[in-house]
Amino acid sequence: MSINDWYIILTASVVSASCAILGCFLVLRKMAMVGDAISHAVLPGIVIAFLISGSRDSLIMVAGASAIGLLTTFIIEFLHRRGRLQSDAAIGVTFTSLFAAGVILVSAFTGKIDLDQDCVLYGEIAYVPLDLFITDGGTIVGPRALIIGVVVLLFISGFVWIGFRPLALTTFDPAYAGTIGVSAALWHYLLMGSVSVTTVASFESVGAILVVALLIGPATTSYLLTDNLKIMILLSVLTGIIASAGGYFLAVRMDGSIAGAIASVNGVLFLLAMLFSPRHGLITKKIGRKISAPVQSE
Amino acid sequence: MKTDHNKQIPAFEVHDLTVAFDKKPVLWNIDLQIPQGKLVGIIGPNGAGKSTLIKASMGLLPISSGYVKILNEPIDEVRQHVSYVPQRESVDWDFPASVMDVVLMGRYTQAGMFRPLRQADKDIATDCLKQVGMLQFADRQISQLSGGQQQRTFLARALAQQADLYFMDEPFAGVDAATEKTIIGLLRSITDSGKTVLVVHHDLQSVQQYFDWVILLNTRLIASGAVTEAFTSELLKETYGGKLSILSEVGNLIRRESFPNRETTLP
């Protein structure tokens, strides 16, 4: 294996890990599709940031995309609460409109910005080793996407580490959280802001469509495997890494899309968890292992 | 924070409270005071604003006019002293947490949201689980609990807060008779120690047996007072309006109010 293979696997792994951590909370909050919405809706933010700054400066990109990501959550909430739209309909109309605006911007300014539609939709992680981050002194630090991915992963891990209790509490019982002075709205927007940031970091690698696979795939897999939130988060990170490495080798073998292969492996891992999870697995239950005490019906 | 409250000040005071959703009032001009140490039933038909009264008092819903005082302070000053038990169905019990995890949430106010829990907090949580008879289920995943066990878990979490005022939204909904008995015994021991408990309650049959104070609510406040004074046939008719089945039930109740055991009062 060359260093380039390692760069690609590492980049996919750090991006997957960030997505998996946040994905756990999205899944438990029944907001998987909001993650989908944000990952698409940040596109116009990225393009506008490009157009204004004229550079691929990551900070500006992250800022622009986060702003749009938060705006997306505001619009969805607004349409749902004030517009009396069902929440799934509110999500559907919001993110498609914003994404479409992004697609128009990309196609209209193709010559001016370093983005093309295929890259936006599917990502191009194979090019990660080509785009190196070089300091002013001329030292090659490593692939730009990998460095951004590591920084984002550190940020996300820190955020969830420090905010673990309020995040878990507002996810499980937002009303109770409110009564002890923990604002569910504040932590909702902090989480959504983090999802936006992570999405931007994942964008170039896996594209707008498949980033959802990274957000939701590992989280749902680990949800089936454990009854402990901390273990669920750790397992989801592990799942994400396994899918990244497995997906890469599969893609190399088949000479196919790396991002597509990673997402497919995520799907396969979920299927395995669904069939063989120790407590909830369909096959495990069939085999007739004694399942824990029956739940009393109301 | 102050911990010893003057026993003379009301535990819960509502003044001219109006709460509206989309310009439609759910609570209208509510005015009441509850002394400390009472076990209070909040009674009224569906949509009367019972849960709204609790949620607005806890600051979970915006208030259109009026104010609420708890132990003579606005709610934000005394959150540490107030505990809220939401309706059991309001949360997703498939959440990956154990019974102990949920009860420890009750220690977050005292222990601090971002500081690690100490052994003392775990001891308190263990003790509260013991009080509700759930200690043997401490490590059980919450999705594996029956309705009654879920309710006991919530109650243990509330106990772990060591509050002075408890709001409970339908703690008896969908629980078995044994749990109902455990819960009412616990509530009684809480109020015996001078604390105050307000319970949204549906079963008129058990009101006289369980509570020493009632709030009769139907958007407006019909009555608030000792059970002996406020739980009367006329006031209940006013609370429930023209609902005939309930009216006759109320008639039977009042006639048989000298019989405390509800099994024997059933026709």
Coordinates of C-alpha atoms in Angstrom, one line a residue:
Chain A
M1 CA 0.0 0.0 0.0
S2 CA 1.3 3.4 -0.9
I3 CA 1.1 6.5 1.2
N4 CA -1.7 7.7 -1.0
D5 CA -3.9 4.7 -0.1
W6 CA -3.3 5.6 3.6
Y7 CA -4.2 9.2 3.0
I8 CA -7.5 8.3 1.4
I9 CA -8.4 5.7 4.1
L10 CA -7.4 8.1 6.9
T11 CA -9.4 11.0 5.4
A12 CA -12.4 8.8 5.0
S13 CA -12.0 7.5 8.6
V14 CA -11.8 10.9 10.3
V15 CA -14.7 12.3 8.3
S16 CA -16.7 9.1 9.1
A17 CA -15.8 9.4 12.8
S18 CA -17.1 13.0 13.0
C19 CA -20.3 12.1 11.1
A20 CA -20.9 9.0 13.3
I21 CA -20.6 10.9 16.6
L22 CA -23.1 13.5 15.5
G23 CA -25.2 10.9 13.7
C24 CA -25.9 9.1 17.0
F25 CA -27.6 12.2 18.4
L26 CA -29.5 12.8 15.1
V27 CA -30.8 9.2 15.1
L28 CA -31.9 9.3 18.7
R29 CA -33.6 12.7 18.2
K30 CA -35.4 11.2 15.1
M31 CA -33.8 13.9 13.0
A32 CA -31.9 11.7 10.6
M33 CA -33.5 13.6 7.7
V34 CA -32.5 16.9 9.1
G35 CA -28.9 15.8 8.8
D36 CA -29.7 14.9 5.2
A37 CA -31.3 18.4 4.7
I38 CA -28.3 20.2 6.1
S39 CA -25.8 18.2 4.1
H40 CA -27.5 19.3 0.9
A41 CA -28.4 22.8 1.9
V42 CA -24.8 23.9 2.8
L43 CA -24.0 23.8 -0.9
P44 CA -25.0 27.4 -1.7
G45 CA -23.2 28.5 1.4
I46 CA -20.0 26.9 0.1
V47 CA -20.4 28.3 -3.3
I48 CA -21.2 31.8 -2.1
A49 CA -18.2 31.6 0.3
F50 CA -16.0 30.7 -2.7
L51 CA -17.4 33.5 -4.8
I52 CA -16.9 36.2 -2.1
S53 CA -13.5 35.1 -0.9
G54 CA -12.2 33.8 -4.2
S55 CA -10.3 31.2 -2.4
R56 CA -10.6 27.8 -1.0
D57 CA -9.8 29.0 2.5
S58 CA -11.4 26.4 4.8
L59 CA -12.3 28.8 7.5
I60 CA -14.4 31.0 5.2
M61 CA -16.0 27.8 3.7
V62 CA -16.9 26.5 7.2
A63 CA -18.3 29.8 8.2
G64 CA -20.4 30.2 5.1
A65 CA -21.7 26.7 5.2
S66 CA -22.5 26.8 8.9
A67 CA -24.5 29.9 8.5
I68 CA -26.5 28.3 5.8
G69 CA -26.8 25.1 7.8
L70 CA -28.3 27.0 10.8
L71 CA -30.5 29.0 8.4
T72 CA -31.8 25.6 7.1
T73 CA -32.8 24.5 10.6
F74 CA -34.4 27.9 11.3
I75 CA -36.4 27.7 8.1
I76 CA -37.5 24.1 8.7
E77 CA -38.7 25.0 12.3
F78 CA -40.4 28.1 11.0
L79 CA -42.3 26.3 8.2
H80 CA -43.2 23.5 10.7
R81 CA -44.4 25.8 13.6
R82 CA -45.7 28.8 11.8
G83 CA -46.4 27.5 8.3
R84 CA -48.3 24.5 9.9
L85 CA -46.4 22.2 7.5
Q86 CA -45.7 18.6 8.5
S87 CA -42.0 18.4 9.6
D88 CA -41.0 16.0 6.8
A89 CA -42.7 18.3 4.2
A90 CA -40.9 21.3 5.7
I91 CA -37.6 19.5 5.5
G92 CA -38.3 18.4 1.9
V93 CA -39.2 21.8 0.6
T94 CA -36.4 23.6 2.4
F95 CA -33.3 21.5 1.5
T96 CA -34.2 20.9 -2.1
S97 CA -34.7 24.6 -2.7
L98 CA -31.4 25.5 -1.1
F99 CA -29.6 22.7 -2.8
A100 CA -31.1 23.7 -6.2
A101 CA -29.9 27.2 -5.6
G102 CA -26.4 25.8 -5.0
V103 CA -26.6 23.7 -8.2
I104 CA -27.5 26.8 -10.2
L105 CA -24.6 28.7 -8.7
V106 CA -22.2 25.9 -9.4
S107 CA -23.2 25.6 -13.0
A108 CA -23.4 29.3 -13.6
F109 CA -20.0 30.0 -12.2
T110 CA -18.2 26.9 -13.3
G111 CA -15.4 28.8 -14.9
K112 CA -14.8 30.9 -11.8
I113 CA -14.8 28.4 -9.1
D114 CA -13.0 25.2 -8.4
L115 CA -16.0 23.0 -8.1
D116 CA -17.9 20.8 -10.5
Q117 CA -21.3 19.2 -10.3
D118 CA -20.0 15.6 -10.1
C119 CA -17.7 16.5 -7.3
V120 CA -20.5 18.2 -5.4
L121 CA -22.8 15.3 -5.7
Y122 CA -20.5 12.4 -5.4
G123 CA -17.3 13.8 -3.9
E124 CA -13.9 12.7 -5.1
I125 CA -11.9 11.2 -2.3
A126 CA -9.5 9.7 -4.8
Y127 CA -8.0 13.1 -5.4
V128 CA -7.4 13.8 -1.7
P129 CA -3.7 13.0 -1.9
L130 CA -3.2 15.4 -4.8
D131 CA -4.4 18.5 -2.9
L132 CA -1.6 19.0 -0.4
F133 CA -1.5 21.6 2.3
I134 CA 1.9 23.4 2.1
T135 CA 3.0 25.9 4.6
D136 CA 4.5 29.2 3.7
G137 CA 7.9 27.8 4.5
G138 CA 7.4 25.1 1.8
T139 CA 6.9 22.1 4.1
I140 CA 4.3 19.6 3.0
V141 CA 2.0 18.9 6.0
G142 CA -0.3 16.5 4.3
P143 CA -3.5 16.4 2.2
R144 CA -5.7 19.4 2.8
A145 CA -8.9 17.3 3.2
L146 CA -7.2 15.1 5.8
I147 CA -6.0 18.1 7.9
I148 CA -9.5 19.7 7.8
G149 CA -11.0 16.4 8.7
V150 CA -8.7 16.0 11.8
V151 CA -9.4 19.5 13.0
V152 CA -13.1 19.0 12.6
L153 CA -12.9 15.6 14.4
L154 CA -11.1 17.2 17.3
F155 CA -13.7 20.0 17.5
I156 CA -16.6 17.6 17.3
S157 CA -15.1 15.2 19.9
G158 CA -14.5 18.1 22.3
F159 CA -18.0 19.5 21.8
V160 CA -19.6 16.1 22.5
W161 CA -17.2 15.4 25.4
I162 CA -18.0 18.6 27.2
G163 CA -21.7 18.8 26.2
F164 CA -22.4 15.1 26.6
R165 CA -24.9 15.5 29.5
P166 CA -27.0 18.3 28.1
L167 CA -27.0 16.7 24.7
A168 CA -28.1 13.4 26.1
L169 CA -30.7 15.0 28.4
T170 CA -32.2 17.3 25.8
T171 CA -32.4 14.3 23.4
F172 CA -34.1 11.9 25.9
D173 CA -36.3 14.3 27.8
P174 CA -36.3 17.9 26.5
A175 CA -39.2 19.0 28.7
Y176 CA -37.5 17.9 31.8
A177 CA -34.2 19.5 30.6
G178 CA -36.2 22.7 30.3
T179 CA -37.4 22.5 33.9
I180 CA -33.9 22.2 35.3
G181 CA -32.7 25.2 33.2
V182 CA -31.1 23.4 30.2
S183 CA -32.3 25.0 27.0
A184 CA -33.3 22.3 24.5
A185 CA -33.3 25.0 21.7
L186 CA -29.7 26.1 22.5
W187 CA -28.4 22.5 22.3
H188 CA -30.5 21.8 19.2
Y189 CA -28.8 24.7 17.4
L190 CA -25.3 23.8 18.7
L191 CA -25.8 20.3 17.4
M192 CA -27.1 21.5 14.1
G193 CA -24.2 24.0 13.8
S194 CA -21.8 21.1 14.4
V195 CA -23.6 19.0 11.8
S196 CA -23.1 21.8 9.3
V197 CA -19.4 22.1 10.0
T198 CA -18.9 18.4 9.7
T199 CA -20.8 18.3 6.5
V200 CA -18.6 20.9 4.9
A201 CA -15.5 18.9 5.9
S202 CA -17.0 15.7 4.4
F203 CA -18.3 17.4 1.3
E204 CA -15.3 17.2 -1.0
S205 CA -14.5 13.7 0.1
V206 CA -17.9 12.0 -0.2
G207 CA -20.2 14.6 -1.7
A208 CA -23.7 15.8 -0.7
I209 CA -25.6 12.6 -1.3
L210 CA -23.3 10.1 0.5
V211 CA -22.5 12.2 3.5
V212 CA -25.9 11.1 4.8
A213 CA -24.7 7.5 4.7
L214 CA -21.8 8.5 7.0
L215 CA -24.1 10.4 9.4
I216 CA -26.8 7.8 9.7
G217 CA -25.2 4.4 8.7
P218 CA -22.8 3.9 11.6
A219 CA -25.2 5.4 14.1
T220 CA -28.1 3.1 13.2
T221 CA -25.7 0.1 13.2
S222 CA -24.4 0.8 16.7
Y223 CA -27.9 1.7 17.9
L224 CA -28.8 -1.9 17.3
L225 CA -25.7 -3.3 19.0
T226 CA -25.8 -1.6 22.5
D227 CA -28.1 -0.1 25.1
N228 CA -25.5 2.4 26.4
L229 CA -25.2 5.8 24.7
K230 CA -21.4 6.2 25.3
I231 CA -20.8 2.7 23.9
M232 CA -23.1 3.5 21.0
I233 CA -21.0 6.5 20.1
L234 CA -17.7 4.6 20.3
L235 CA -19.2 1.7 18.3
S236 CA -20.4 4.1 15.6
V237 CA -17.0 5.6 15.3
L238 CA -15.5 2.1 14.9
T239 CA -18.2 1.2 12.4
G240 CA -17.4 4.3 10.4
I241 CA -13.7 3.4 10.3
I242 CA -14.3 -0.2 9.3
A243 CA -16.6 1.0 6.5
S244 CA -14.0 3.5 5.3
A245 CA -11.2 0.9 5.1
G246 CA -13.4 -1.8 3.8
G247 CA -15.0 0.5 1.3
Y248 CA -11.7 1.7 0.0
F249 CA -10.4 -1.9 -0.6
L250 CA -13.6 -2.8 -2.3
A251 CA -13.4 0.2 -4.6
V252 CA -9.8 -0.6 -5.5
R253 CA -10.7 -4.2 -6.2
M254 CA -13.7 -3.2 -8.4
D255 CA -12.1 -0.1 -9.8
G256 CA -15.2 1.8 -8.7
S257 CA -16.3 4.9 -6.8
I258 CA -14.6 5.0 -3.3
A259 CA -17.4 7.0 -1.7
G260 CA -20.0 4.7 -3.2
A261 CA -18.2 1.7 -1.9
I262 CA -17.8 3.2 1.6
A263 CA -21.5 3.9 1.8
S264 CA -22.4 0.4 0.5
V265 CA -20.2 -1.2 3.2
N266 CA -22.1 1.0 5.7
G267 CA -25.3 -0.5 4.4
V268 CA -24.0 -4.0 4.6
L269 CA -22.8 -3.5 8.2
F270 CA -26.2 -2.2 9.1
L271 CA -27.8 -5.2 7.6
L272 CA -25.5 -7.5 9.5
A273 CA -26.4 -5.7 12.8
M274 CA -30.1 -5.9 12.0
L275 CA -29.8 -9.7 11.5
F276 CA -27.3 -10.6 14.2
S277 CA -27.5 -8.0 16.9
P278 CA -27.3 -9.8 20.3
R279 CA -30.6 -8.4 21.6
H280 CA -32.5 -7.0 18.6
G281 CA -31.2 -9.1 15.7
L282 CA -33.9 -10.8 13.6
I283 CA -31.9 -14.0 13.2
T284 CA -30.7 -14.0 16.8
K285 CA -34.3 -13.8 18.0
K286 CA -35.3 -16.6 15.6
I287 CA -32.6 -18.9 17.0
G288 CA -34.6 -18.7 20.2
R289 CA -32.1 -17.2 22.7
K290 CA -34.0 -16.3 25.7
I291 CA -34.9 -12.6 25.4
S292 CA -35.0 -10.5 28.5
A293 CA -38.2 -10.0 30.5
P294 CA -41.3 -9.3 28.5
V295 CA -42.6 -5.7 28.5
Q296 CA -45.9 -5.3 30.0
S297 CA -48.5 -4.0 27.5
E298 CA -50.6 -1.1 28.5
Chain B
M1 CA -29.4 29.1 47.5
K2 CA -31.7 29.3 50.5
T3 CA -32.9 26.0 51.8
D4 CA -35.2 26.6 54.7
H5 CA -38.3 28.4 53.6
N6 CA -40.7 30.2 55.9
K7 CA -43.5 27.7 56.4
Q8 CA -46.0 30.6 56.1
I9 CA -45.3 31.5 52.5
P10 CA -47.3 29.7 49.9
A11 CA -45.6 26.8 48.1
F12 CA -47.2 27.8 44.8
E13 CA -48.9 31.0 43.9
V14 CA -50.5 31.9 40.6
H15 CA -51.8 35.4 39.9
D16 CA -54.1 36.3 37.0
L17 CA -52.4 33.7 34.8
T18 CA -53.5 33.5 31.2
V19 CA -51.9 31.1 28.7
A20 CA -53.0 31.1 25.0
F21 CA -52.1 29.0 21.9
D22 CA -52.7 30.8 18.7
K23 CA -54.8 33.5 20.4
K24 CA -57.0 30.8 21.9
P25 CA -56.9 30.8 25.7
V26 CA -56.1 27.5 27.3
L27 CA -55.9 29.0 30.8
W28 CA -57.9 32.1 31.6
N29 CA -57.2 34.4 34.5
I30 CA -56.1 31.8 37.0
D31 CA -55.6 33.0 40.6
L32 CA -54.7 30.5 43.3
Q33 CA -52.4 29.8 46.3
I34 CA -51.3 26.5 47.6
P35 CA -50.0 26.2 51.2
Q36 CA -46.9 24.1 51.8
G37 CA -47.1 20.5 52.7
K38 CA -50.2 19.7 50.7
L39 CA -50.9 16.8 48.4
V40 CA -52.8 18.5 45.6
G41 CA -54.9 17.0 42.8
I42 CA -55.4 19.1 39.7
I43 CA -58.7 17.9 38.3
G44 CA -60.6 18.8 35.1
P45 CA -61.9 17.4 31.8
N46 CA -59.6 16.8 28.8
G47 CA -58.3 20.0 27.4
A48 CA -59.0 21.9 30.6
G49 CA -55.4 23.1 30.8
K50 CA -54.1 20.9 33.6
S51 CA -50.8 20.0 32.0
T52 CA -50.6 23.6 30.6
L53 CA -50.8 25.0 34.1
I54 CA -47.8 22.9 35.2
K55 CA -45.8 23.5 32.0
A56 CA -46.4 27.3 32.1
S57 CA -45.5 27.3 35.8
M58 CA -42.2 25.6 35.0
G59 CA -41.5 28.1 32.3
L60 CA -41.8 25.6 29.5
L61 CA -44.7 27.5 27.8
P62 CA -44.9 31.3 27.3
I63 CA -47.3 33.1 29.6
S64 CA -49.7 35.6 28.0
S65 CA -50.3 37.6 31.2
G66 CA -50.0 37.2 35.0
Y67 CA -47.2 35.5 36.9
V68 CA -46.3 32.4 38.9
K69 CA -44.4 32.4 42.1
I70 CA -42.9 29.3 43.7
L71 CA -42.0 29.6 47.3
N72 CA -42.4 33.4 46.8
E73 CA -39.8 33.5 44.0
P74 CA -40.0 33.5 40.2
I75 CA -39.3 30.0 38.8
D76 CA -35.9 30.8 37.5
E77 CA -34.7 31.7 41.0
V78 CA -35.8 28.4 42.5
R79 CA -35.4 25.8 39.8
Q80 CA -33.2 23.7 42.1
H81 CA -36.1 23.4 44.5
V82 CA -38.7 22.3 42.0
S83 CA -39.1 19.0 40.3
Y84 CA -41.2 18.1 37.3
V85 CA -42.3 14.6 36.3
P86 CA -43.5 14.7 32.7
Q87 CA -46.1 12.3 31.3
R88 CA -44.6 8.9 30.8
E89 CA -45.4 8.8 27.1
S90 CA -43.6 12.1 26.4
V91 CA -40.2 10.4 26.1
D92 CA -38.8 7.7 23.9
W93 CA -38.1 4.7 26.1
D94 CA -36.0 3.1 23.5
F95 CA -33.3 5.6 24.3
P96 CA -30.0 3.8 25.1
A97 CA -29.9 4.3 28.9
S98 CA -30.3 2.3 32.0
V99 CA -32.7 3.0 34.9
M100 CA -29.7 4.3 36.9
D101 CA -28.7 6.7 34.1
V102 CA -32.2 8.2 34.2
V103 CA -32.3 8.6 37.9
L104 CA -28.8 10.2 37.9
M105 CA -30.3 12.9 35.7
G106 CA -32.1 14.0 38.8
R107 CA -28.7 14.9 40.3
Y108 CA -27.6 17.2 37.4
T109 CA -29.0 20.4 39.1
Q110 CA -27.2 19.8 42.4
A111 CA -24.1 18.3 41.0
G112 CA -23.6 20.7 38.1
M113 CA -24.2 20.1 34.4
F114 CA -20.6 19.8 33.5
R115 CA -18.9 18.4 36.6
P116 CA -18.6 14.7 37.2
L117 CA -21.1 13.0 39.5
R118 CA -19.7 12.1 42.9
Q119 CA -20.2 9.0 44.9
A120 CA -22.7 10.9 47.1
D121 CA -24.9 11.5 44.0
K122 CA -24.8 7.8 43.1
D123 CA -25.7 7.0 46.7
I124 CA -28.7 9.3 46.6
A125 CA -29.8 7.8 43.3
T126 CA -29.5 4.3 44.8
D127 CA -31.5 5.3 47.8
C128 CA -34.3 6.8 45.6
L129 CA -34.4 3.6 43.6
K130 CA -34.8 1.7 46.8
Q131 CA -37.7 4.0 47.9
V132 CA -39.6 3.3 44.7
G133 CA -38.8 -0.4 44.8
M134 CA -36.7 -0.4 41.7
L135 CA -33.3 -1.1 43.0
Q136 CA -33.1 -4.6 41.5
F137 CA -33.7 -3.0 38.1
A138 CA -31.0 -0.3 38.4
D139 CA -28.9 -1.7 35.5
R140 CA -31.9 -2.6 33.3
Q141 CA -32.2 -0.9 29.9
I142 CA -35.2 1.4 30.1
S143 CA -36.9 -0.1 27.0
Q144 CA -37.2 -3.3 29.0
L145 CA -39.5 -1.8 31.7
S146 CA -43.2 -2.1 32.1
G147 CA -45.4 1.1 32.2
G148 CA -45.5 1.0 36.0
Q149 CA -41.7 0.6 36.2
Q150 CA -41.1 3.5 33.9
Q151 CA -43.3 5.6 36.1
R152 CA -41.3 4.6 39.2
T153 CA -38.1 5.4 37.4
F154 CA -39.4 8.9 36.7
L155 CA -40.5 9.2 40.3
A156 CA -37.0 8.1 41.5
R157 CA -35.4 10.7 39.3
A158 CA -37.7 13.4 40.8
L159 CA -36.9 12.2 44.4
A160 CA -33.2 12.4 43.5
Q161 CA -33.6 16.1 42.9
Q162 CA -34.5 16.6 46.6
A163 CA -36.9 19.4 45.7
D164 CA -39.4 21.2 47.8
L165 CA -42.2 21.3 45.3
Y166 CA -43.1 18.5 42.9
F167 CA -45.2 18.8 39.7
M168 CA -46.4 15.4 38.4
D169 CA -48.3 15.1 35.1
E170 CA -50.6 12.0 35.3
P171 CA -48.3 9.7 37.3
F172 CA -51.1 7.2 37.6
A173 CA -51.8 6.9 33.8
G174 CA -51.5 3.3 32.7
V175 CA -49.8 1.9 35.8
D176 CA -50.8 -1.2 37.6
A177 CA -52.6 -1.1 41.0
A178 CA -49.4 -2.0 42.9
T179 CA -47.5 0.9 41.4
E180 CA -50.4 3.3 42.0
K181 CA -50.3 2.3 45.7
T182 CA -46.5 2.6 45.9
I183 CA -46.7 6.0 44.3
I184 CA -49.4 7.4 46.5
G185 CA -47.6 6.1 49.6
L186 CA -44.4 7.9 48.4
L187 CA -46.3 11.2 47.7
R188 CA -47.8 11.0 51.1
S189 CA -44.4 10.6 52.7
I190 CA -43.0 13.5 50.7
T191 CA -45.8 15.8 51.9
D192 CA -45.5 14.5 55.4
S193 CA -42.0 16.0 55.4
G194 CA -43.5 19.4 54.7
K195 CA -42.9 19.4 50.9
T196 CA -45.7 20.1 48.4
V197 CA -46.8 17.8 45.6
L198 CA -49.2 18.8 42.7
V199 CA -50.6 16.0 40.7
V200 CA -52.6 16.1 37.4
H201 CA -55.2 13.5 38.1
H202 CA -58.0 11.9 36.1
D203 CA -59.8 9.4 38.3
L204 CA -62.5 11.2 40.3
Q205 CA -63.1 8.1 42.3
S206 CA -59.9 8.3 44.2
V207 CA -59.7 12.0 44.7
Q208 CA -61.0 12.1 48.2
Q209 CA -58.9 9.2 49.3
Y210 CA -55.6 10.5 47.8
F211 CA -55.5 14.3 48.1
D212 CA -56.0 16.9 50.8
W213 CA -56.3 19.8 48.4
V214 CA -57.9 20.1 44.9
I215 CA -57.6 22.5 42.0
L216 CA -60.7 22.3 39.8
L217 CA -59.9 23.6 36.4
N218 CA -61.7 24.1 33.1
T219 CA -59.8 26.8 31.3
R220 CA -61.0 29.0 34.1
L221 CA -60.3 28.1 37.8
I222 CA -63.5 26.6 39.2
A223 CA -62.2 26.1 42.7
S224 CA -59.0 25.6 44.7
G225 CA -59.3 24.5 48.3
A226 CA -59.3 21.7 50.8
V227 CA -60.9 18.5 49.4
T228 CA -63.7 18.8 52.0
E229 CA -64.7 22.2 50.8
A230 CA -63.9 22.2 47.1
F231 CA -64.7 18.7 46.0
T232 CA -68.5 19.2 45.9
S233 CA -71.2 18.1 43.6
E234 CA -72.0 21.6 42.4
L235 CA -68.4 22.6 41.7
L236 CA -67.7 19.3 39.9
K237 CA -70.7 19.9 37.7
E238 CA -69.4 23.3 36.9
T239 CA -66.0 21.8 36.1
Y240 CA -67.2 19.1 33.8
G241 CA -70.1 21.0 32.2
G242 CA -72.7 19.0 30.5
K243 CA -71.0 15.7 30.3
L244 CA -73.8 13.4 31.5
S245 CA -71.8 10.3 32.2
I246 CA -69.4 12.1 34.4
L247 CA -72.2 14.0 36.1
S248 CA -73.9 10.9 37.2
E249 CA -70.6 9.5 38.3
V250 CA -70.1 12.6 40.3
G251 CA -73.5 12.3 41.8
N252 CA -72.8 8.7 42.9
L253 CA -69.5 9.8 44.3
I254 CA -70.8 12.6 46.4
R255 CA -73.6 10.4 47.7
R256 CA -71.2 7.7 48.8
E257 CA -68.4 10.0 49.9
S258 CA -68.5 8.5 53.4
F259 CA -67.2 5.2 51.9
P260 CA -63.5 5.7 51.4
N261 CA -62.8 2.4 49.7
R262 CA -63.4 2.8 46.0
E263 CA -63.9 -0.9 45.3
T264 CA -67.0 -0.9 47.5
T265 CA -68.4 2.3 46.0
L266 CA -68.6 0.8 42.5
P267 CA -72.2 0.0 41.6

